[in-house]
PDB file of N, CA and C in Angstrom:
ATOM      1  N   GLN N 172      23.359 -62.068 -61.457  1.00 85.00           N
ATOM      2  CA  GLN N 172      23.752 -60.703 -61.385  1.00 85.00           C
ATOM      3  C   GLN N 172      22.758 -59.940 -60.521  1.00 85.00           C
ATOM      4  N   VAL N 173      23.107 -58.714 -60.231  1.00 93.00           N
ATOM      5  CA  VAL N 173      22.252 -57.846 -59.428  1.00 93.00           C
ATOM      6  C   VAL N 173      22.222 -56.475 -60.032  1.00 93.00           C
ATOM      7  N   HIS N 174      21.022 -55.895 -60.069  1.00 96.00           N
ATOM      8  CA  HIS N 174      20.846 -54.548 -60.561  1.00 96.00           C
ATOM      9  C   HIS N 174      20.710 -53.616 -59.381  1.00 96.00           C
ATOM     10  N   LEU N 175      21.375 -52.466 -59.509  1.00 97.00           N
ATOM     11  CA  LEU N 175      21.429 -51.490 -58.421  1.00 97.00           C
ATOM     12  C   LEU N 175      20.873 -50.150 -58.900  1.00 97.00           C
ATOM     13  N   VAL N 176      20.060 -49.519 -58.085  1.00 98.00           N
ATOM     14  CA  VAL N 176      19.499 -48.238 -58.436  1.00 98.00           C
ATOM     15  C   VAL N 176      19.678 -47.263 -57.294  1.00 98.00           C
ATOM     16  N   GLU N 177      20.433 -46.202 -57.556  1.00 98.00           N
ATOM     17  CA  GLU N 177      20.698 -45.206 -56.513  1.00 98.00           C
ATOM     18  C   GLU N 177      19.619 -44.108 -56.553  1.00 98.00           C
ATOM     19  N   SER N 178      19.375 -43.488 -55.426  1.00 98.00           N
ATOM     20  CA  SER N 178      18.488 -42.352 -55.319  1.00 98.00           C
ATOM     21  C   SER N 178      18.868 -41.514 -54.134  1.00 98.00           C
ATOM     22  N   GLY N 179      18.327 -40.320 -54.060  1.00 98.00           N
ATOM     23  CA  GLY N 179      18.525 -39.474 -52.910  1.00 98.00           C
ATOM     24  C   GLY N 179      19.474 -38.304 -53.112  1.00 98.00           C
ATOM     25  N   GLY N 180      20.126 -38.251 -54.254  1.00 98.00           N
ATOM     26  CA  GLY N 180      21.022 -37.124 -54.526  1.00 98.00           C
ATOM     27  C   GLY N 180      20.275 -35.813 -54.678  1.00 98.00           C
ATOM     28  N   GLY N 181      21.024 -34.731 -54.691  1.00 98.00           N
ATOM     29  CA  GLY N 181      20.414 -33.442 -54.845  1.00 98.00           C
ATOM     30  C   GLY N 181      21.386 -32.320 -54.563  1.00 98.00           C
ATOM     31  N   LEU N 182      20.853 -31.128 -54.411  1.00 98.00           N
ATOM     32  CA  LEU N 182      21.621 -29.925 -54.174  1.00 98.00           C
ATOM     33  C   LEU N 182      21.421 -29.497 -52.730  1.00 98.00           C
ATOM     34  N   VAL N 183      22.536 -29.346 -52.012  1.00 98.00           N
ATOM     35  CA  VAL N 183      22.466 -28.899 -50.635  1.00 98.00           C
ATOM     36  C   VAL N 183      23.567 -27.876 -50.351  1.00 98.00           C
ATOM     37  N   GLN N 184      23.340 -27.076 -49.340  1.00 98.00           N
ATOM     38  CA  GLN N 184      24.382 -26.157 -48.897  1.00 98.00           C
ATOM     39  C   GLN N 184      25.424 -26.863 -48.029  1.00 98.00           C
ATOM     40  N   ALA N 185      26.619 -26.303 -48.010  1.00 98.00           N
ATOM     41  CA  ALA N 185      27.638 -26.821 -47.136  1.00 98.00           C
ATOM     42  C   ALA N 185      27.135 -26.880 -45.711  1.00 98.00           C
ATOM     43  N   GLY N 186      27.435 -27.981 -45.053  1.00 98.00           N
ATOM     44  CA  GLY N 186      26.940 -28.211 -43.683  1.00 98.00           C
ATOM     45  C   GLY N 186      25.639 -28.989 -43.635  1.00 98.00           C
ATOM     46  N   GLY N 187      24.999 -29.172 -44.781  1.00 98.00           N
ATOM     47  CA  GLY N 187      23.739 -29.885 -44.815  1.00 98.00           C
ATOM     48  C   GLY N 187      23.935 -31.397 -44.872  1.00 98.00           C
ATOM     49  N   SER N 188      22.811 -32.084 -45.030  1.00 98.00           N
ATOM     50  CA  SER N 188      22.850 -33.567 -45.007  1.00 98.00           C
ATOM     51  C   SER N 188      21.999 -34.116 -46.157  1.00 98.00           C
ATOM     52  N   LEU N 189      22.375 -35.314 -46.600  1.00 98.00           N
ATOM     53  CA  LEU N 189      21.612 -36.079 -47.546  1.00 98.00           C
ATOM     54  C   LEU N 189      21.731 -37.542 -47.163  1.00 98.00           C
ATOM     55  N   ARG N 190      20.692 -38.307 -47.519  1.00 98.00           N
ATOM     56  CA  ARG N 190      20.777 -39.755 -47.407  1.00 98.00           C
ATOM     57  C   ARG N 190      20.595 -40.396 -48.745  1.00 98.00           C
ATOM     58  N   LEU N 191      21.589 -41.124 -49.209  1.00 98.00           N
ATOM     59  CA  LEU N 191      21.495 -41.855 -50.447  1.00 98.00           C
ATOM     60  C   LEU N 191      21.040 -43.261 -50.215  1.00 98.00           C
ATOM     61  N   SER N 192      20.270 -43.785 -51.169  1.00 98.00           N
ATOM     62  CA  SER N 192      19.797 -45.151 -51.101  1.00 98.00           C
ATOM     63  C   SER N 192      20.247 -45.948 -52.320  1.00 98.00           C
ATOM     64  N   CYS N 193      20.563 -47.188 -52.116  1.00 98.00           N
ATOM     65  CA  CYS N 193      20.913 -48.090 -53.164  1.00 98.00           C
ATOM     66  C   CYS N 193      20.015 -49.333 -53.067  1.00 98.00           C
ATOM     67  N   ALA N 194      19.051 -49.421 -53.980  1.00 98.00           N
ATOM     68  CA  ALA N 194      18.115 -50.523 -53.961  1.00 98.00           C
ATOM     69  C   ALA N 194      18.574 -51.611 -54.907  1.00 98.00           C
ATOM     70  N   ALA N 195      18.675 -52.818 -54.414  1.00 97.00           N
ATOM     71  CA  ALA N 195      19.131 -53.950 -55.169  1.00 97.00           C
ATOM     72  C   ALA N 195      17.976 -54.776 -55.667  1.00 97.00           C
ATOM     73  N   SER N 196      18.212 -55.484 -56.784  1.00 95.00           N
ATOM     74  CA  SER N 196      17.141 -56.233 -57.419  1.00 95.00           C
ATOM     75  C   SER N 196      16.859 -57.592 -56.746  1.00 95.00           C
ATOM     76  N   ARG N 197      17.702 -57.959 -55.820  1.00 93.00           N
ATOM     77  CA  ARG N 197      17.515 -59.192 -55.110  1.00 93.00           C
ATOM     78  C   ARG N 197      18.063 -59.059 -53.711  1.00 93.00           C
ATOM     79  N   SER N 198      17.955 -60.089 -52.930  1.00 93.00           N
ATOM     80  CA  SER N 198      18.454 -60.117 -51.575  1.00 93.00           C
ATOM     81  C   SER N 198      19.945 -59.704 -51.557  1.00 93.00           C
ATOM     82  N   ILE N 199      20.290 -58.852 -50.591  1.00 93.00           N
ATOM     83  CA  ILE N 199      21.682 -58.463 -50.456  1.00 93.00           C
ATOM     84  C   ILE N 199      22.367 -59.170 -49.296  1.00 93.00           C
ATOM     85  N   SER N 200      21.643 -60.032 -48.602  1.00 91.00           N
ATOM     86  CA  SER N 200      22.180 -60.650 -47.404  1.00 91.00           C
ATOM     87  C   SER N 200      23.376 -61.542 -47.727  1.00 91.00           C
ATOM     88  N   SER N 201      23.438 -62.106 -48.939  1.00 86.00           N
ATOM     89  CA  SER N 201      24.518 -62.967 -49.336  1.00 86.00           C
ATOM     90  C   SER N 201      25.625 -62.257 -50.105  1.00 86.00           C
ATOM     91  N   ILE N 202      25.477 -60.980 -50.341  1.00 91.00           N
ATOM     92  CA  ILE N 202      26.492 -60.192 -51.026  1.00 91.00           C
ATOM     93  C   ILE N 202      27.536 -59.757 -50.048  1.00 91.00           C
ATOM     94  N   ASN N 203      28.786 -60.194 -50.225  1.00 87.00           N
ATOM     95  CA  ASN N 203      29.797 -59.996 -49.233  1.00 87.00           C
ATOM     96  C   ASN N 203      30.141 -58.518 -48.993  1.00 87.00           C
ATOM     97  N   ARG N 204      30.172 -57.748 -50.049  1.00 93.00           N
ATOM     98  CA  ARG N 204      30.627 -56.368 -49.953  1.00 93.00           C
ATOM     99  C   ARG N 204      29.860 -55.488 -50.861  1.00 93.00           C
ATOM    100  N   MET N 205      29.352 -54.388 -50.344  1.00 96.00           N
ATOM    101  CA  MET N 205      28.704 -53.316 -51.103  1.00 96.00           C
ATOM    102  C   MET N 205      29.325 -52.027 -50.708  1.00 96.00           C
ATOM    103  N   GLY N 206      29.359 -51.096 -51.658  1.00 97.00           N
ATOM    104  CA  GLY N 206      29.998 -49.846 -51.353  1.00 97.00           C
ATOM    105  C   GLY N 206      29.464 -48.691 -52.122  1.00 97.00           C
ATOM    106  N   TRP N 207      29.868 -47.510 -51.705  1.00 98.00           N
ATOM    107  CA  TRP N 207      29.567 -46.266 -52.399  1.00 98.00           C
ATOM    108  C   TRP N 207      30.873 -45.655 -52.905  1.00 98.00           C
ATOM    109  N   TYR N 208      30.882 -45.235 -54.157  1.00 98.00           N
ATOM    110  CA  TYR N 208      31.977 -44.539 -54.786  1.00 98.00           C
ATOM    111  C   TYR N 208      31.473 -43.197 -55.312  1.00 98.00           C
ATOM    112  N   ARG N 209      32.380 -42.294 -55.512  1.00 98.00           N
ATOM    113  CA  ARG N 209      32.008 -41.008 -56.114  1.00 98.00           C
ATOM    114  C   ARG N 209      33.049 -40.578 -57.131  1.00 98.00           C
ATOM    115  N   GLN N 210      32.582 -39.774 -58.064  1.00 98.00           N
ATOM    116  CA  GLN N 210      33.468 -39.284 -59.120  1.00 98.00           C
ATOM    117  C   GLN N 210      33.087 -37.848 -59.504  1.00 98.00           C
ATOM    118  N   ALA N 211      34.037 -36.957 -59.440  1.00 95.00           N
ATOM    119  CA  ALA N 211      33.865 -35.619 -59.910  1.00 95.00           C
ATOM    120  C   ALA N 211      34.377 -35.534 -61.344  1.00 95.00           C
ATOM    121  N   PRO N 212      33.851 -34.622 -62.170  1.00 87.00           N
ATOM    122  CA  PRO N 212      34.333 -34.492 -63.537  1.00 87.00           C
ATOM    123  C   PRO N 212      35.832 -34.298 -63.625  1.00 87.00           C
ATOM    124  N   GLY N 213      36.496 -35.084 -64.465  1.00 90.00           N
ATOM    125  CA  GLY N 213      37.917 -35.001 -64.616  1.00 90.00           C
ATOM    126  C   GLY N 213      38.744 -35.645 -63.549  1.00 90.00           C
ATOM    127  N   LYS N 214      38.078 -36.302 -62.598  1.00 94.00           N
ATOM    128  CA  LYS N 214      38.812 -36.947 -61.526  1.00 94.00           C
ATOM    129  C   LYS N 214      38.513 -38.422 -61.488  1.00 94.00           C
ATOM    130  N   GLN N 215      39.359 -39.149 -60.791  1.00 96.00           N
ATOM    131  CA  GLN N 215      39.185 -40.595 -60.679  1.00 96.00           C
ATOM    132  C   GLN N 215      38.019 -40.942 -59.716  1.00 96.00           C
ATOM    133  N   ARG N 216      37.374 -42.054 -60.020  1.00 97.00           N
ATOM    134  CA  ARG N 216      36.385 -42.538 -59.087  1.00 97.00           C
ATOM    135  C   ARG N 216      37.064 -43.073 -57.832  1.00 97.00           C
ATOM    136  N   GLU N 217      36.509 -42.723 -56.687  1.00 97.00           N
ATOM    137  CA  GLU N 217      37.125 -43.094 -55.438  1.00 97.00           C
ATOM    138  C   GLU N 217      36.105 -43.748 -54.499  1.00 97.00           C
ATOM    139  N   LEU N 218      36.637 -44.627 -53.683  1.00 97.00           N
ATOM    140  CA  LEU N 218      35.820 -45.271 -52.668  1.00 97.00           C
ATOM    141  C   LEU N 218      35.425 -44.254 -51.580  1.00 97.00           C
ATOM    142  N   VAL N 219      34.161 -44.247 -51.233  1.00 98.00           N
ATOM    143  CA  VAL N 219      33.660 -43.423 -50.162  1.00 98.00           C
ATOM    144  C   VAL N 219      33.467 -44.256 -48.910  1.00 98.00           C
ATOM    145  N   ALA N 220      32.735 -45.356 -49.051  1.00 98.00           N
ATOM    146  CA  ALA N 220      32.437 -46.226 -47.921  1.00 98.00           C
ATOM    147  C   ALA N 220      32.036 -47.583 -48.440  1.00 98.00           C
ATOM    148  N   ALA N 221      32.271 -48.597 -47.607  1.00 97.00           N
ATOM    149  CA  ALA N 221      31.888 -49.964 -47.974  1.00 97.00           C
ATOM    150  C   ALA N 221      31.425 -50.685 -46.745  1.00 97.00           C
ATOM    151  N   ILE N 222      30.568 -51.677 -46.976  1.00 97.00           N
ATOM    152  CA  ILE N 222      30.054 -52.491 -45.889  1.00 97.00           C
ATOM    153  C   ILE N 222      29.964 -53.937 -46.323  1.00 97.00           C
ATOM    154  N   THR N 223      30.316 -54.835 -45.394  1.00 93.00           N
ATOM    155  CA  THR N 223      30.306 -56.263 -45.681  1.00 93.00           C
ATOM    156  C   THR N 223      28.985 -56.882 -45.201  1.00 93.00           C
ATOM    157  N   SER N 224      28.807 -58.158 -45.557  1.00 89.00           N
ATOM    158  CA  SER N 224      27.647 -58.883 -45.089  1.00 89.00           C
ATOM    159  C   SER N 224      27.590 -58.986 -43.565  1.00 89.00           C
ATOM    160  N   GLY N 225      28.745 -58.916 -42.929  1.00 88.00           N
ATOM    161  CA  GLY N 225      28.815 -58.927 -41.497  1.00 88.00           C
ATOM    162  C   GLY N 225      28.771 -57.552 -40.886  1.00 88.00           C
ATOM    163  N   SER N 226      28.523 -56.534 -41.692  1.00 88.00           N
ATOM    164  CA  SER N 226      28.352 -55.155 -41.240  1.00 88.00           C
ATOM    165  C   SER N 226      29.663 -54.495 -40.822  1.00 88.00           C
ATOM    166  N   SER N 227      30.788 -55.055 -41.216  1.00 95.00           N
ATOM    167  CA  SER N 227      32.054 -54.364 -41.081  1.00 95.00           C
ATOM    168  C   SER N 227      32.099 -53.226 -42.091  1.00 95.00           C
ATOM    169  N   THR N 228      32.655 -52.084 -41.690  1.00 97.00           N
ATOM    170  CA  THR N 228      32.642 -50.909 -42.564  1.00 97.00           C
ATOM    171  C   THR N 228      34.041 -50.362 -42.819  1.00 97.00           C
ATOM    172  N   ASP N 229      34.186 -49.734 -43.964  1.00 97.00           N
ATOM    173  CA  ASP N 229      35.395 -48.981 -44.316  1.00 97.00           C
ATOM    174  C   ASP N 229      34.963 -47.620 -44.846  1.00 97.00           C
ATOM    175  N   TYR N 230      35.782 -46.606 -44.509  1.00 98.00           N
ATOM    176  CA  TYR N 230      35.461 -45.260 -44.983  1.00 98.00           C
ATOM    177  C   TYR N 230      36.736 -44.612 -45.502  1.00 98.00           C
ATOM    178  N   ALA N 231      36.554 -43.729 -46.529  1.00 98.00           N
ATOM    179  CA  ALA N 231      37.639 -42.881 -46.927  1.00 98.00           C
ATOM    180  C   ALA N 231      37.929 -41.918 -45.802  1.00 98.00           C
ATOM    181  N   GLY N 232      39.209 -41.613 -45.640  1.00 98.00           N
ATOM    182  CA  GLY N 232      39.611 -40.687 -44.585  1.00 98.00           C
ATOM    183  C   GLY N 232      38.898 -39.359 -44.620  1.00 98.00           C
ATOM    184  N   SER N 233      38.587 -38.903 -45.831  1.00 97.00           N
ATOM    185  CA  SER N 233      37.969 -37.582 -45.997  1.00 97.00           C
ATOM    186  C   SER N 233      36.523 -37.533 -45.533  1.00 97.00           C
ATOM    187  N   VAL N 234      35.863 -38.688 -45.378  1.00 98.00           N
ATOM    188  CA  VAL N 234      34.496 -38.701 -44.954  1.00 98.00           C
ATOM    189  C   VAL N 234      34.305 -39.326 -43.581  1.00 98.00           C
ATOM    190  N   LYS N 235      35.314 -39.891 -43.014  1.00 97.00           N
ATOM    191  CA  LYS N 235      35.181 -40.571 -41.755  1.00 97.00           C
ATOM    192  C   LYS N 235      34.719 -39.580 -40.685  1.00 97.00           C
ATOM    193  N   GLY N 236      33.713 -40.003 -39.941  1.00 98.00           N
ATOM    194  CA  GLY N 236      33.117 -39.149 -38.927  1.00 98.00           C
ATOM    195  C   GLY N 236      32.001 -38.321 -39.411  1.00 98.00           C
ATOM    196  N   ARG N 237      31.817 -38.219 -40.744  1.00 98.00           N
ATOM    197  CA  ARG N 237      30.705 -37.435 -41.315  1.00 98.00           C
ATOM    198  C   ARG N 237      29.703 -38.302 -42.023  1.00 98.00           C
ATOM    199  N   PHE N 238      30.152 -39.378 -42.655  1.00 98.00           N
ATOM    200  CA  PHE N 238      29.283 -40.277 -43.419  1.00 98.00           C
ATOM    201  C   PHE N 238      29.120 -41.589 -42.689  1.00 98.00           C
ATOM    202  N   THR N 239      27.975 -42.221 -42.891  1.00 98.00           N
ATOM    203  CA  THR N 239      27.695 -43.507 -42.270  1.00 98.00           C
ATOM    204  C   THR N 239      27.018 -44.421 -43.324  1.00 98.00           C
ATOM    205  N   ILE N 240      27.631 -45.576 -43.567  1.00 98.00           N
ATOM    206  CA  ILE N 240      27.030 -46.547 -44.458  1.00 98.00           C
ATOM    207  C   ILE N 240      26.301 -47.588 -43.618  1.00 98.00           C
ATOM    208  N   SER N 241      25.146 -48.031 -44.094  1.00 97.00           N
ATOM    209  CA  SER N 241      24.380 -49.022 -43.422  1.00 97.00           C
ATOM    210  C   SER N 241      23.618 -49.883 -44.424  1.00 97.00           C
ATOM    211  N   ARG N 242      23.092 -50.982 -43.964  1.00 95.00           N
ATOM    212  CA  ARG N 242      22.306 -51.836 -44.858  1.00 95.00           C
ATOM    213  C   ARG N 242      21.043 -52.292 -44.137  1.00 95.00           C
ATOM    214  N   ASP N 243      19.997 -52.447 -44.940  1.00 95.00           N
ATOM    215  CA  ASP N 243      18.739 -52.995 -44.448  1.00 95.00           C
ATOM    216  C   ASP N 243      18.416 -54.191 -45.332  1.00 95.00           C
ATOM    217  N   ASN N 244      18.755 -55.367 -44.843  1.00 94.00           N
ATOM    218  CA  ASN N 244      18.567 -56.569 -45.666  1.00 94.00           C
ATOM    219  C   ASN N 244      17.118 -56.816 -45.974  1.00 94.00           C
ATOM    220  N   ALA N 245      16.219 -56.468 -45.081  1.00 95.00           N
ATOM    221  CA  ALA N 245      14.779 -56.669 -45.343  1.00 95.00           C
ATOM    222  C   ALA N 245      14.303 -55.846 -46.531  1.00 95.00           C
ATOM    223  N   LYS N 246      14.910 -54.714 -46.757  1.00 97.00           N
ATOM    224  CA  LYS N 246      14.530 -53.840 -47.870  1.00 97.00           C
ATOM    225  C   LYS N 246      15.450 -53.960 -49.062  1.00 97.00           C
ATOM    226  N   ASN N 247      16.452 -54.841 -48.962  1.00 96.00           N
ATOM    227  CA  ASN N 247      17.459 -55.005 -50.032  1.00 96.00           C
ATOM    228  C   ASN N 247      18.089 -53.672 -50.408  1.00 96.00           C
ATOM    229  N   THR N 248      18.420 -52.861 -49.397  1.00 97.00           N
ATOM    230  CA  THR N 248      18.875 -51.509 -49.623  1.00 97.00           C
ATOM    231  C   THR N 248      20.089 -51.192 -48.766  1.00 97.00           C
ATOM    232  N   VAL N 249      21.016 -50.501 -49.370  1.00 97.00           N
ATOM    233  CA  VAL N 249      22.193 -49.914 -48.652  1.00 97.00           C
ATOM    234  C   VAL N 249      22.034 -48.439 -48.666  1.00 97.00           C
ATOM    235  N   TYR N 250      22.370 -47.815 -47.540  1.00 98.00           N
ATOM    236  CA  TYR N 250      22.251 -46.371 -47.399  1.00 98.00           C
ATOM    237  C   TYR N 250      23.591 -45.733 -47.157  1.00 98.00           C
ATOM    238  N   LEU N 251      23.664 -44.460 -47.506  1.00 98.00           N
ATOM    239  CA  LEU N 251      24.818 -43.629 -47.173  1.00 98.00           C
ATOM    240  C   LEU N 251      24.255 -42.343 -46.576  1.00 98.00           C
ATOM    241  N   GLN N 252      24.383 -42.209 -45.260  1.00 98.00           N
ATOM    242  CA  GLN N 252      23.978 -40.987 -44.602  1.00 98.00           C
ATOM    243  C   GLN N 252      25.163 -40.022 -44.653  1.00 98.00           C
ATOM    244  N   MET N 253      24.949 -38.852 -45.183  1.00 98.00           N
ATOM    245  CA  MET N 253      26.022 -37.846 -45.349  1.00 98.00           C
ATOM    246  C   MET N 253      25.663 -36.626 -44.570  1.00 98.00           C
ATOM    247  N   ASN N 254      26.457 -36.345 -43.586  1.00 98.00           N
ATOM    248  CA  ASN N 254      26.270 -35.146 -42.763  1.00 98.00           C
ATOM    249  C   ASN N 254      27.446 -34.200 -42.899  1.00 98.00           C
ATOM    250  N   SER N 255      27.253 -32.973 -42.503  1.00 98.00           N
ATOM    251  CA  SER N 255      28.306 -31.948 -42.547  1.00 98.00           C
ATOM    252  C   SER N 255      28.944 -31.908 -43.917  1.00 98.00           C
ATOM    253  N   LEU N 256      28.127 -31.856 -44.926  1.00 98.00           N
ATOM    254  CA  LEU N 256      28.611 -31.905 -46.321  1.00 98.00           C
ATOM    255  C   LEU N 256      29.470 -30.695 -46.658  1.00 98.00           C
ATOM    256  N   LYS N 257      30.493 -30.939 -47.482  1.00 98.00           N
ATOM    257  CA  LYS N 257      31.424 -29.934 -47.939  1.00 98.00           C
ATOM    258  C   LYS N 257      31.364 -29.846 -49.457  1.00 98.00           C
ATOM    259  N   PRO N 258      31.748 -28.710 -50.014  1.00 97.00           N
ATOM    260  CA  PRO N 258      31.753 -28.582 -51.471  1.00 97.00           C
ATOM    261  C   PRO N 258      32.597 -29.680 -52.160  1.00 97.00           C
ATOM    262  N   GLU N 259      33.658 -30.114 -51.513  1.00 96.00           N
ATOM    263  CA  GLU N 259      34.488 -31.148 -52.114  1.00 96.00           C
ATOM    264  C   GLU N 259      33.833 -32.535 -52.125  1.00 96.00           C
ATOM    265  N   ASP N 260      32.681 -32.656 -51.500  1.00 97.00           N
ATOM    266  CA  ASP N 260      31.902 -33.911 -51.566  1.00 97.00           C
ATOM    267  C   ASP N 260      31.091 -33.989 -52.866  1.00 97.00           C
ATOM    268  N   THR N 261      31.058 -32.935 -53.630  1.00 98.00           N
ATOM    269  CA  THR N 261      30.305 -32.885 -54.885  1.00 98.00           C
ATOM    270  C   THR N 261      30.771 -33.964 -55.866  1.00 98.00           C
ATOM    271  N   GLY N 262      29.845 -34.622 -56.494  1.00 98.00           N
ATOM    272  CA  GLY N 262      30.173 -35.611 -57.484  1.00 98.00           C
ATOM    273  C   GLY N 262      29.017 -36.530 -57.751  1.00 98.00           C
ATOM    274  N   VAL N 263      29.228 -37.476 -58.681  1.00 98.00           N
ATOM    275  CA  VAL N 263      28.239 -38.528 -58.910  1.00 98.00           C
ATOM    276  C   VAL N 263      28.565 -39.679 -58.037  1.00 98.00           C
ATOM    277  N   TYR N 264      27.595 -40.117 -57.273  1.00 98.00           N
ATOM    278  CA  TYR N 264      27.783 -41.227 -56.328  1.00 98.00           C
ATOM    279  C   TYR N 264      27.225 -42.497 -56.906  1.00 98.00           C
ATOM    280  N   TYR N 265      28.026 -43.530 -56.886  1.00 98.00           N
ATOM    281  CA  TYR N 265      27.683 -44.824 -57.459  1.00 98.00           C
ATOM    282  C   TYR N 265      27.675 -45.893 -56.383  1.00 98.00           C
ATOM    283  N   CYS N 266      26.690 -46.757 -56.502  1.00 98.00           N
ATOM    284  CA  CYS N 266      26.620 -47.941 -55.645  1.00 98.00           C
ATOM    285  C   CYS N 266      27.294 -49.105 -56.398  1.00 98.00           C
ATOM    286  N   ARG N 267      28.020 -49.937 -55.650  1.00 97.00           N
ATOM    287  CA  ARG N 267      28.664 -51.111 -56.232  1.00 97.00           C
ATOM    288  C   ARG N 267      28.479 -52.311 -55.320  1.00 97.00           C
ATOM    289  N   ALA N 268      28.264 -53.442 -55.983  1.00 96.00           N
ATOM    290  CA  ALA N 268      28.150 -54.721 -55.291  1.00 96.00           C
ATOM    291  C   ALA N 268      29.073 -55.718 -55.939  1.00 96.00           C
ATOM    292  N   ILE N 269      29.660 -56.570 -55.098  1.00 92.00           N
ATOM    293  CA  ILE N 269      30.450 -57.686 -55.586  1.00 92.00           C
ATOM    294  C   ILE N 269      29.631 -58.929 -55.422  1.00 92.00           C
ATOM    295  N   ASP N 270      29.224 -59.547 -56.528  1.00 87.00           N
ATOM    296  CA  ASP N 270      28.373 -60.715 -56.516  1.00 87.00           C
ATOM    297  C   ASP N 270      29.049 -61.824 -57.297  1.00 87.00           C
ATOM    298  N   ASN N 271      29.297 -62.932 -56.652  1.00 85.00           N
ATOM    299  CA  ASN N 271      29.963 -64.079 -57.270  1.00 85.00           C
ATOM    300  C   ASN N 271      31.278 -63.652 -57.923  1.00 85.00           C
ATOM    301  N   GLY N 272      31.985 -62.744 -57.253  1.00 88.00           N
ATOM    302  CA  GLY N 272      33.298 -62.320 -57.717  1.00 88.00           C
ATOM    303  C   GLY N 272      33.286 -61.243 -58.793  1.00 88.00           C
ATOM    304  N   TYR N 273      32.120 -60.769 -59.191  1.00 92.00           N
ATOM    305  CA  TYR N 273      32.034 -59.756 -60.245  1.00 92.00           C
ATOM    306  C   TYR N 273      31.449 -58.474 -59.680  1.00 92.00           C
ATOM    307  N   PRO N 274      31.985 -57.313 -60.174  1.00 94.00           N
ATOM    308  CA  PRO N 274      31.412 -56.031 -59.692  1.00 94.00           C
ATOM    309  C   PRO N 274      30.213 -55.621 -60.531  1.00 94.00           C
ATOM    310  N   TYR N 275      29.242 -55.052 -59.833  1.00 96.00           N
ATOM    311  CA  TYR N 275      28.083 -54.480 -60.517  1.00 96.00           C
ATOM    312  C   TYR N 275      27.868 -53.093 -60.017  1.00 96.00           C
ATOM    313  N   TRP N 276      27.553 -52.155 -60.937  1.00 97.00           N
ATOM    314  CA  TRP N 276      27.413 -50.755 -60.648  1.00 97.00           C
ATOM    315  C   TRP N 276      26.034 -50.255 -60.888  1.00 97.00           C
ATOM    316  N   GLY N 277      25.628 -49.317 -60.092  1.00 98.00           N
ATOM    317  CA  GLY N 277      24.371 -48.584 -60.361  1.00 98.00           C
ATOM    318  C   GLY N 277      24.646 -47.457 -61.358  1.00 98.00           C
ATOM    319  N   GLN N 278      23.614 -46.698 -61.692  1.00 97.00           N
ATOM    320  CA  GLN N 278      23.710 -45.649 -62.696  1.00 97.00           C
ATOM    321  C   GLN N 278      24.247 -44.330 -62.124  1.00 97.00           C
ATOM    322  N   GLY N 279      24.251 -44.212 -60.829  1.00 98.00           N
ATOM    323  CA  GLY N 279      24.787 -43.012 -60.188  1.00 98.00           C
ATOM    324  C   GLY N 279      23.686 -42.013 -59.855  1.00 98.00           C
ATOM    325  N   THR N 280      23.977 -41.183 -58.832  1.00 98.00           N
ATOM    326  CA  THR N 280      23.098 -40.133 -58.451  1.00 98.00           C
ATOM    327  C   THR N 280      23.943 -38.886 -58.106  1.00 98.00           C
ATOM    328  N   GLN N 281      23.554 -37.728 -58.612  1.00 98.00           N
ATOM    329  CA  GLN N 281      24.347 -36.529 -58.478  1.00 98.00           C
ATOM    330  C   GLN N 281      24.176 -35.885 -57.115  1.00 98.00           C
ATOM    331  N   VAL N 282      25.277 -35.561 -56.486  1.00 98.00           N
ATOM    332  CA  VAL N 282      25.292 -34.804 -55.251  1.00 98.00           C
ATOM    333  C   VAL N 282      26.045 -33.535 -55.475  1.00 98.00           C
ATOM    334  N   THR N 283      25.430 -32.399 -55.236  1.00 98.00           N
ATOM    335  CA  THR N 283      26.076 -31.092 -55.402  1.00 98.00           C
ATOM    336  C   THR N 283      25.981 -30.318 -54.082  1.00 98.00           C
ATOM    337  N   VAL N 284      27.124 -29.913 -53.573  1.00 98.00           N
ATOM    338  CA  VAL N 284      27.199 -29.159 -52.324  1.00 98.00           C
ATOM    339  C   VAL N 284      27.685 -27.753 -52.629  1.00 98.00           C
ATOM    340  N   SER N 285      26.844 -26.780 -52.377  1.00 97.00           N
ATOM    341  CA  SER N 285      27.223 -25.383 -52.626  1.00 97.00           C
ATOM    342  C   SER N 285      27.898 -24.746 -51.464  1.00 97.00           C
ATOM    343  N   SER N 286      28.779 -23.801 -51.723  1.00 93.00           N
ATOM    344  CA  SER N 286      29.493 -23.134 -50.662  1.00 93.00           C
ATOM    345  C   SER N 286      28.681 -21.991 -50.054  1.00 93.00           C
TER     346      SER N 286
END
């Protein structure tokens, strides 16, 4: 299994930027897919961005062009750079990894974007 710890959330104004980090407990080079999800109160958790071991990426349409997911295998860390933030980006952001066919989740980090 792999343990994931998110950090970097906070309160920002609309138009601002944040960079989230997801630190894994072991090497991520062999993990095929890692991603960021977010969930607002009363709403479903949704995929924000994902990245494969080959650095192929997927983005939700609502964040495409504003967010960038990346990985640093040497640091066992996945990042989510969020630019041009909007109030609708507010939510708890979770890191997820698929390891040996099973999903693992981090504890989440709060992102709040004020208008």
